[in-house]
Amino acid sequence: MITLNSNEMKVYGMIINYIIPGLAPGNYMARDFFGNTPTIPRVVRRICEEVKAGNLSKVSLIGRKSSDGYKIK
């Protein structure tokens, strides 16, 4: 699993704890998790790794890659 630096961990924590739980069920692209800020590829990779490992029960991949999108339950 990719190791994030402290700034990336803050962004990752915000996405996992606040943004994803607040999203309505549906399909989303990784850029949707970042709002108006630029997407951080390392954070997206970590989210993808967590989803593939089954650590985020509310989130699943639509395809095989992060670029295919995510399904929020």
PDB file of C-alpha atoms in Angstrom:
ATOM      1  CA  MET A   1       0.000   0.000   0.000  1.00  0.00           C
ATOM      2  CA  ILE A   2       1.310   3.438  -0.911  1.00  0.00           C
ATOM      3  CA  THR A   3       2.616   5.568   1.958  1.00  0.00           C
ATOM      4  CA  LEU A   4       1.327   9.141   1.986  1.00  0.00           C
ATOM      5  CA  ASN A   5       3.087  12.189   3.406  1.00  0.00           C
ATOM      6  CA  SER A   6       1.382  14.257   6.122  1.00  0.00           C
ATOM      7  CA  ASN A   7      -0.355  16.687   3.749  1.00  0.00           C
ATOM      8  CA  GLU A   8      -1.639  13.840   1.589  1.00  0.00           C
ATOM      9  CA  MET A   9      -2.885  12.030   4.711  1.00  0.00           C
ATOM     10  CA  LYS A  10      -4.918  15.115   5.680  1.00  0.00           C
ATOM     11  CA  VAL A  11      -6.565  15.186   2.255  1.00  0.00           C
ATOM     12  CA  TYR A  12      -7.102  11.411   2.325  1.00  0.00           C
ATOM     13  CA  GLY A  13      -8.688  11.656   5.786  1.00  0.00           C
ATOM     14  CA  MET A  14     -11.041  14.420   4.660  1.00  0.00           C
ATOM     15  CA  ILE A  15     -12.155  12.390   1.654  1.00  0.00           C
ATOM     16  CA  ILE A  16     -12.663   9.147   3.602  1.00  0.00           C
ATOM     17  CA  ASN A  17     -14.274  10.674   6.700  1.00  0.00           C
ATOM     18  CA  TYR A  18     -16.307  13.573   5.312  1.00  0.00           C
ATOM     19  CA  ILE A  19     -16.667  13.651   1.533  1.00  0.00           C
ATOM     20  CA  ILE A  20     -17.443  10.020   0.642  1.00  0.00           C
ATOM     21  CA  PRO A  21     -19.975   9.521   3.487  1.00  0.00           C
ATOM     22  CA  GLY A  22     -21.776  12.693   2.353  1.00  0.00           C
ATOM     23  CA  LEU A  23     -22.163  11.619  -1.271  1.00  0.00           C
ATOM     24  CA  ALA A  24     -25.470  10.302  -2.560  1.00  0.00           C
ATOM     25  CA  PRO A  25     -25.438   6.758  -3.957  1.00  0.00           C
ATOM     26  CA  GLY A  26     -24.272   6.707  -7.555  1.00  0.00           C
ATOM     27  CA  ASN A  27     -21.249   6.633  -9.829  1.00  0.00           C
ATOM     28  CA  TYR A  28     -18.367   9.060  -9.350  1.00  0.00           C
ATOM     29  CA  MET A  29     -14.971   9.756 -10.835  1.00  0.00           C
ATOM     30  CA  ALA A  30     -11.955  10.273  -8.552  1.00  0.00           C
ATOM     31  CA  ARG A  31     -11.905  13.994  -9.377  1.00  0.00           C
ATOM     32  CA  ASP A  32     -15.369  14.309  -7.791  1.00  0.00           C
ATOM     33  CA  PHE A  33     -13.852  13.555  -4.369  1.00  0.00           C
ATOM     34  CA  PHE A  34     -11.632  16.649  -4.540  1.00  0.00           C
ATOM     35  CA  GLY A  35     -14.198  19.365  -5.279  1.00  0.00           C
ATOM     36  CA  ASN A  36     -12.531  22.512  -6.626  1.00  0.00           C
ATOM     37  CA  THR A  37      -8.993  21.524  -5.628  1.00  0.00           C
ATOM     38  CA  PRO A  38      -6.589  19.726  -7.975  1.00  0.00           C
ATOM     39  CA  THR A  39      -6.687  15.930  -7.856  1.00  0.00           C
ATOM     40  CA  ILE A  40      -3.742  14.320  -6.042  1.00  0.00           C
ATOM     41  CA  PRO A  41      -2.799  11.111  -7.892  1.00  0.00           C
ATOM     42  CA  ARG A  42      -1.119   9.506  -4.864  1.00  0.00           C
ATOM     43  CA  VAL A  43      -4.276   9.968  -2.777  1.00  0.00           C
ATOM     44  CA  VAL A  44      -6.400   8.515  -5.584  1.00  0.00           C
ATOM     45  CA  ARG A  45      -4.075   5.515  -5.752  1.00  0.00           C
ATOM     46  CA  ARG A  46      -4.422   4.992  -1.980  1.00  0.00           C
ATOM     47  CA  ILE A  47      -8.220   5.151  -2.215  1.00  0.00           C
ATOM     48  CA  CYS A  48      -8.139   2.615  -5.044  1.00  0.00           C
ATOM     49  CA  GLU A  49      -5.894   0.296  -3.005  1.00  0.00           C
ATOM     50  CA  GLU A  50      -8.233   0.561   0.003  1.00  0.00           C
ATOM     51  CA  VAL A  51     -11.274  -0.199  -2.162  1.00  0.00           C
ATOM     52  CA  LYS A  52      -9.577  -3.230  -3.748  1.00  0.00           C
ATOM     53  CA  ALA A  53      -8.593  -4.473  -0.274  1.00  0.00           C
ATOM     54  CA  GLY A  54     -12.226  -4.209   0.865  1.00  0.00           C
ATOM     55  CA  ASN A  55     -11.509  -1.606   3.542  1.00  0.00           C
ATOM     56  CA  LEU A  56     -14.146   0.857   2.300  1.00  0.00           C
ATOM     57  CA  SER A  57     -17.449  -0.996   2.426  1.00  0.00           C
ATOM     58  CA  LYS A  58     -19.492   1.870   0.963  1.00  0.00           C
ATOM     59  CA  VAL A  59     -17.276   2.185  -2.140  1.00  0.00           C
ATOM     60  CA  SER A  60     -16.546  -0.179  -5.035  1.00  0.00           C
ATOM     61  CA  LEU A  61     -14.756   0.158  -8.354  1.00  0.00           C
ATOM     62  CA  ILE A  62     -16.904   0.275 -11.490  1.00  0.00           C
ATOM     63  CA  GLY A  63     -14.187  -1.349 -13.591  1.00  0.00           C
ATOM     64  CA  ARG A  64     -10.728  -2.669 -12.850  1.00  0.00           C
ATOM     65  CA  LYS A  65      -9.010   0.729 -12.584  1.00  0.00           C
ATOM     66  CA  SER A  66      -9.557   3.937 -10.668  1.00  0.00           C
ATOM     67  CA  SER A  67     -10.029   5.786 -13.957  1.00  0.00           C
ATOM     68  CA  ASP A  68     -13.154   3.684 -14.637  1.00  0.00           C
ATOM     69  CA  GLY A  69     -14.864   5.324 -11.677  1.00  0.00           C
ATOM     70  CA  TYR A  70     -16.304   4.419  -8.285  1.00  0.00           C
ATOM     71  CA  LYS A  71     -19.755   3.295  -7.199  1.00  0.00           C
ATOM     72  CA  ILE A  72     -20.968   4.706  -3.885  1.00  0.00           C
ATOM     73  CA  LYS A  73     -23.604   2.549  -2.162  1.00  0.00           C
TER      74      LYS A  73
END
